[in-house]
Short mmCIF file of C-alpha atoms in Angstrom, two decimals:
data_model
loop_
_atom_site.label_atom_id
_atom_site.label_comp_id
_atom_site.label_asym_id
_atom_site.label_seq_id
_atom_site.Cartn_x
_atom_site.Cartn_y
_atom_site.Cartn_z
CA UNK A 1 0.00 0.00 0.00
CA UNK A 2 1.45 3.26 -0.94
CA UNK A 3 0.58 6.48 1.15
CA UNK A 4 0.93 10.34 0.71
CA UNK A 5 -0.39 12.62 3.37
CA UNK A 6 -0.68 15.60 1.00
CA UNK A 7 -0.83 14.89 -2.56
CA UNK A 8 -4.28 13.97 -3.10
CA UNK A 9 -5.44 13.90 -6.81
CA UNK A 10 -8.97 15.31 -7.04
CA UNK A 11 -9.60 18.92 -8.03
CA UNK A 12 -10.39 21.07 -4.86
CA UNK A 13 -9.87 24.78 -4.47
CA UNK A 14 -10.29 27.64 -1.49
CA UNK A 15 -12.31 30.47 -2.52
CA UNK A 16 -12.21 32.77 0.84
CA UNK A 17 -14.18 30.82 3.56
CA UNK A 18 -15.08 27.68 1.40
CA UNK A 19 -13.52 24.52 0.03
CA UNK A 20 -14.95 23.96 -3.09
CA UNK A 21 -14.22 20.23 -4.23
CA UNK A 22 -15.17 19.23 -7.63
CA UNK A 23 -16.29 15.75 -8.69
CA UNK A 24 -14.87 15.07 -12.16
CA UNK A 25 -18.80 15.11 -13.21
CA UNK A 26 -21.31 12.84 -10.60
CA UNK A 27 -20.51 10.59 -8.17
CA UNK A 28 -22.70 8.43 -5.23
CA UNK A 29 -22.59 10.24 -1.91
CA UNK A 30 -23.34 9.26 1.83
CA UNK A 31 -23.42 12.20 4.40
CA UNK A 32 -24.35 13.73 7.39
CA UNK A 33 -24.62 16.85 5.88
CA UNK A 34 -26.34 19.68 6.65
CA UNK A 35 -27.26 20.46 3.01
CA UNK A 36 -27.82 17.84 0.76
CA UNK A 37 -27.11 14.93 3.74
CA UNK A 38 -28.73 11.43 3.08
CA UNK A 39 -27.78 9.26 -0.30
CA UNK A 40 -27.68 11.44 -3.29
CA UNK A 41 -25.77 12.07 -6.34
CA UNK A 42 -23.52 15.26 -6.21
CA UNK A 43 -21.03 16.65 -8.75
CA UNK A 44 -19.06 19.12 -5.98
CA UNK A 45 -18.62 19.58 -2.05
CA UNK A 46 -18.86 22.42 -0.26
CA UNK A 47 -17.08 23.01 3.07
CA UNK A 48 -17.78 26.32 4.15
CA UNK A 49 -16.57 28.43 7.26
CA UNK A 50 -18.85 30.31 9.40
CA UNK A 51 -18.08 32.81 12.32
CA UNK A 52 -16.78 30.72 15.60
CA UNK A 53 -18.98 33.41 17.52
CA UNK A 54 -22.17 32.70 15.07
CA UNK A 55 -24.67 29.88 15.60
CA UNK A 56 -25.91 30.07 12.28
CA UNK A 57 -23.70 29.83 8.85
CA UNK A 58 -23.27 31.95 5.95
CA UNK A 59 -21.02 34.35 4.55
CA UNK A 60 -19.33 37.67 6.70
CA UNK A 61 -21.64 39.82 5.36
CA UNK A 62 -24.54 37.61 5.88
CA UNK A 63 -26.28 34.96 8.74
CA UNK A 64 -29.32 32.63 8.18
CA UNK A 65 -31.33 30.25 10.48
CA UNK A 66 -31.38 27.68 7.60
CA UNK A 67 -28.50 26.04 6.78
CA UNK A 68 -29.75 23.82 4.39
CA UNK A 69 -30.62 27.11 2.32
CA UNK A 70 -27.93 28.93 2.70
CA UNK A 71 -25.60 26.60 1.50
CA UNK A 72 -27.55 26.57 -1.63
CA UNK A 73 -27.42 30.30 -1.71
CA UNK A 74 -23.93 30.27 -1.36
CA UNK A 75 -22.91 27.42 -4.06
CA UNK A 76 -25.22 29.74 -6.38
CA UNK A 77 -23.36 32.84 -5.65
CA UNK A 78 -20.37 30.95 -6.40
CA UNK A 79 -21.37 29.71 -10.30
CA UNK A 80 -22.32 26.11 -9.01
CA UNK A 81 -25.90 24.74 -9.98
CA UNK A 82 -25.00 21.42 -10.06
CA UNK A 83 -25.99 18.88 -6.87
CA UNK A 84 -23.90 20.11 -4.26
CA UNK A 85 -23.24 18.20 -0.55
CA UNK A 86 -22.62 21.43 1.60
CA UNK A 87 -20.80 21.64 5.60
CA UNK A 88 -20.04 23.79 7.46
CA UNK A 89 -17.30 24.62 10.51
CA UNK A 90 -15.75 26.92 12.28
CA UNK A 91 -12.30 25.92 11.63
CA UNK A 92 -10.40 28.50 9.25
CA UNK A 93 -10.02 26.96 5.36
CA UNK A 94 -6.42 27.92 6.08
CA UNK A 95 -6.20 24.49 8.59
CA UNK A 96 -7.51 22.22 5.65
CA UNK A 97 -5.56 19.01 5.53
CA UNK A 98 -5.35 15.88 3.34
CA UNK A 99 -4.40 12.39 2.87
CA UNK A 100 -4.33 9.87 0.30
CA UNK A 101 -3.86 5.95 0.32
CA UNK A 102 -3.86 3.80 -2.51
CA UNK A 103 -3.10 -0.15 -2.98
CA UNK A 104 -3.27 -2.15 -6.72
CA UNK A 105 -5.39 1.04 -8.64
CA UNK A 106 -7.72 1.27 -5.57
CA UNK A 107 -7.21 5.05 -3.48
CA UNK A 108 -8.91 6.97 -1.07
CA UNK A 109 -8.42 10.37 -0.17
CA UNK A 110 -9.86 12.41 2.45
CA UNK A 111 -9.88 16.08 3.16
CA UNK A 112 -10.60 17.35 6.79
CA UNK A 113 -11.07 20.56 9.03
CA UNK A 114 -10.36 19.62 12.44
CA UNK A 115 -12.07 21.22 15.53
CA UNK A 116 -12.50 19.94 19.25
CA UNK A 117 -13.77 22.68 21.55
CA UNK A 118 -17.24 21.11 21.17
CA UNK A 119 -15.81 17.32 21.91
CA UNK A 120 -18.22 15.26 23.64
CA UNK A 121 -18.53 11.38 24.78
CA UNK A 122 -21.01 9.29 22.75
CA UNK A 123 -24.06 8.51 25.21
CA UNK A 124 -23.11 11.96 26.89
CA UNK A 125 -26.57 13.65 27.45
CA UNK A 126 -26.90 17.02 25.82
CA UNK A 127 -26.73 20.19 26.94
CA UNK A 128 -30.16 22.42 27.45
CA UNK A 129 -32.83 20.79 25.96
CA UNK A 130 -30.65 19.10 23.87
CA UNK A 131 -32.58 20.28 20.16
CA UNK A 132 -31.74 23.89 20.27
CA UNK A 133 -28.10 23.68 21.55
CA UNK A 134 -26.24 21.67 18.36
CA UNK A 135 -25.10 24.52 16.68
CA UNK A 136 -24.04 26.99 19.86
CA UNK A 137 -20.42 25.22 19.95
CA UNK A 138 -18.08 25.65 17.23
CA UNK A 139 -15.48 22.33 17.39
CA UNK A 140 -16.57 20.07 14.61
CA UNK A 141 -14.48 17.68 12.31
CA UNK A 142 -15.72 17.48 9.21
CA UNK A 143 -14.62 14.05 7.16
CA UNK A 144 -14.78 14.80 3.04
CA UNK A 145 -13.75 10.50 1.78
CA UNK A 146 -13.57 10.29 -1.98
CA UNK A 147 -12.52 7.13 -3.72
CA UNK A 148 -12.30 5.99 -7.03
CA UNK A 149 -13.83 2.49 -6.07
CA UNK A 150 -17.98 2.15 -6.36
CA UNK A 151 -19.60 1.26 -3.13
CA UNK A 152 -22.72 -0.62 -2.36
CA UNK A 153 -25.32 0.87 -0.24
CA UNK A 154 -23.96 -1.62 2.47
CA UNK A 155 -20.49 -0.49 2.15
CA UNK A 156 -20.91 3.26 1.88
CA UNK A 157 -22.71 2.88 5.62
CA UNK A 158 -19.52 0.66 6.46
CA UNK A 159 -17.51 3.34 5.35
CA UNK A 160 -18.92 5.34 7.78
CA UNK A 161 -18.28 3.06 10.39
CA UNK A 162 -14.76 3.04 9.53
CA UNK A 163 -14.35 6.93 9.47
CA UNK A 164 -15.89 6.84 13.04
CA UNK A 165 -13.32 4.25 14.68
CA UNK A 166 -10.28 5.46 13.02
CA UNK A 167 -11.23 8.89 14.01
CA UNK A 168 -12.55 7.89 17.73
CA UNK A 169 -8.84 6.14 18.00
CA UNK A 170 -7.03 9.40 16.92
CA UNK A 171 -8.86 11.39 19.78
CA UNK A 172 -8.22 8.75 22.21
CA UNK A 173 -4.48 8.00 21.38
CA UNK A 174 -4.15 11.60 21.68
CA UNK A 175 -6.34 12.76 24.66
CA UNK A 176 -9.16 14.81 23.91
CA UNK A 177 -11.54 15.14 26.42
CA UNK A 178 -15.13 15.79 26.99
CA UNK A 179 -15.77 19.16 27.17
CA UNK A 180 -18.83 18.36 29.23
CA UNK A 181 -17.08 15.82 31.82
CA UNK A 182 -13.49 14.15 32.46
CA UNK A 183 -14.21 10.77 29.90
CA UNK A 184 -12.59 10.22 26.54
CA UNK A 185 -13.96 12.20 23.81
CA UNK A 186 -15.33 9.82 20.65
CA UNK A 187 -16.73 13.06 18.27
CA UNK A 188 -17.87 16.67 18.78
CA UNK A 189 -21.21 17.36 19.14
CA UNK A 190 -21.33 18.94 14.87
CA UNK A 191 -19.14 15.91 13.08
CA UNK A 192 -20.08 15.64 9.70
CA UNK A 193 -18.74 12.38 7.93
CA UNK A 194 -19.24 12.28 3.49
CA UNK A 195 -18.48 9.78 1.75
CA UNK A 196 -18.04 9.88 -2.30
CA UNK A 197 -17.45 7.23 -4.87
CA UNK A 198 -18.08 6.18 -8.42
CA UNK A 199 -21.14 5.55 -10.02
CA UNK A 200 -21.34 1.72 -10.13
CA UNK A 201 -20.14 0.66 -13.33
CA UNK A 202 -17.69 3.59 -13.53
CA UNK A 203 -15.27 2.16 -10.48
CA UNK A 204 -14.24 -1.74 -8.81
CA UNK A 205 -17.60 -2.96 -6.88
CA UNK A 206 -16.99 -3.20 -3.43
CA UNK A 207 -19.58 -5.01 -1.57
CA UNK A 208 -18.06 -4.81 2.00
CA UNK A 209 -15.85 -1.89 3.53
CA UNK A 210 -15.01 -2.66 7.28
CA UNK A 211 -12.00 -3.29 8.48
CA UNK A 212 -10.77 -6.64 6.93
CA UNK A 213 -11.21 -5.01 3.45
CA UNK A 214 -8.36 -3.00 1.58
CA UNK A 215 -11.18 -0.77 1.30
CA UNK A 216 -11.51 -0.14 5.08
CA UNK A 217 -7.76 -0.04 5.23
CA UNK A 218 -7.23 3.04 2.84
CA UNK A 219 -10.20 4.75 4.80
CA UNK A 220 -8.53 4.02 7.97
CA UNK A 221 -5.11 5.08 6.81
CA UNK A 222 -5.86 7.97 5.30
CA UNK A 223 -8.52 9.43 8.52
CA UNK A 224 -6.16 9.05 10.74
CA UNK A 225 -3.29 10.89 9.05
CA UNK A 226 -5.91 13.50 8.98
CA UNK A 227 -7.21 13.98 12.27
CA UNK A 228 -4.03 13.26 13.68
CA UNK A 229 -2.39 16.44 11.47
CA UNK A 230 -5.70 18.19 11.78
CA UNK A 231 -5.41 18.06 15.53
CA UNK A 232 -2.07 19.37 15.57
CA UNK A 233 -2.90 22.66 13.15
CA UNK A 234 -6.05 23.02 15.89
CA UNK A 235 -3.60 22.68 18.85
CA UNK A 236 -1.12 25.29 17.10
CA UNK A 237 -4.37 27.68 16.37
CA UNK A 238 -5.60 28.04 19.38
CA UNK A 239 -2.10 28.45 21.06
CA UNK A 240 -1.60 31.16 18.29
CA UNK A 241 -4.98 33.22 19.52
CA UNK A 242 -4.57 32.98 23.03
#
């Protein structure tokens, strides 16, 4: 398996407060995301930052209690009508970071922003009344996979699986903490996970993803490098603006 923790291959750019990543025309995507979350077919992600003191995203000149719609808004303003998977974070596009893994024509590549002022436990009750309070904490680590292999259904859920342990190992080996109690973090309270690959016909068929795949290897190489580098920019960032 060969690994490079920086030149990743697919087309991505940083237009002020966004990462714009394009698609190379459509692929099948799994996410958590706030615009355009659930299984869809998307031609570019969007990760876009918002103000850490803002509970709402959008642009500097311009706040919205709709996420969803605002990410549209802002993919519009920027030229893009085609589907679009939008995020959003706190984290400064400036603390972007990437990895790529890749074994016999298969790769994987992920693109992360790392934040953990909002880290929490899994099974950790939330805060307030626990509906309202999701967006008042800025930490989140976004998780952008792409991969030129084609996914089942199955497999693109594994793949999320996969994301989730490699990154819940990260933030134990390096120990982040609740910010709501003294236990191990596992997340933030905002994580957004996306998964991308071809269309099936256009890539390998993978049924199966977990961890005894080379599938669920790549994923697992490549989100730890990031989370483990992202952690380290956040670490230096916050040091920086103390």
């Amino acid at each position: 398996m060969k690994k490079d923790s920086t030149q990743v291959h697919s087309r991505y750019r940083v237009r002020g407060q966004t990462l714009v990543i394009e698609l190379e025309g459509r692929k099948r995507v799994l996410s958590s995301a706030p615009q355009g979350g659930g299984f869809r077919v998307a031609s570019y992600i969007l990760n876009h930052q918002v103000d850490a003191q803002s509970s709402v995203p959008g642009t500097q000149s311009l706040s919205c209690h709709d996420p969803a719609s605002c990410l549209r808004e802002l993919a519009v303003s920027m030229g893009i009508h085609a589907s679009t998977v939008g995020l959003m974070t706190a984290v400064p596009m400036t603390q972007v970071v990437t990895a790529r893994a890749a074994s016999d024509g298969l790769w994987v590549e992920c693109f992360a922003t790392v934040g953990v002022t909002n880290a929490v436990r899994a099974g950790e009750w939330p805060p307030g009344d626990g509906a309202g309070n999701r967006l008042l904490k800025p930490g989140t680590i976004n998780l952008i996979l792409i991969t030129n292999g084609s996914l089942s259904q199955s497999a693109m859920v594994g793949a999320v699986q996969v994301v989730t342990e490699a990154k819940s190992g990260v933030l134990r080996d390096h120990g982040v903490l609740s910010c709501q109690s003294s236990a191990a973090a596992t997340g933030t309270g905002t994580d957004v996970v996306v998964i991308a690959c071809s269309l099936r016909g256009q890539g390998t068929w993978h049924i199966y993803s977990g961890t005894h795949t080379v599938m669920g290897a790549l994923i697992g190489q490549v989100v730890t490098d990031c989370v483990t580098h992202g952690l380290a920019k956040a670490r230096a960032w916050q040091e920086s603006h103390q």
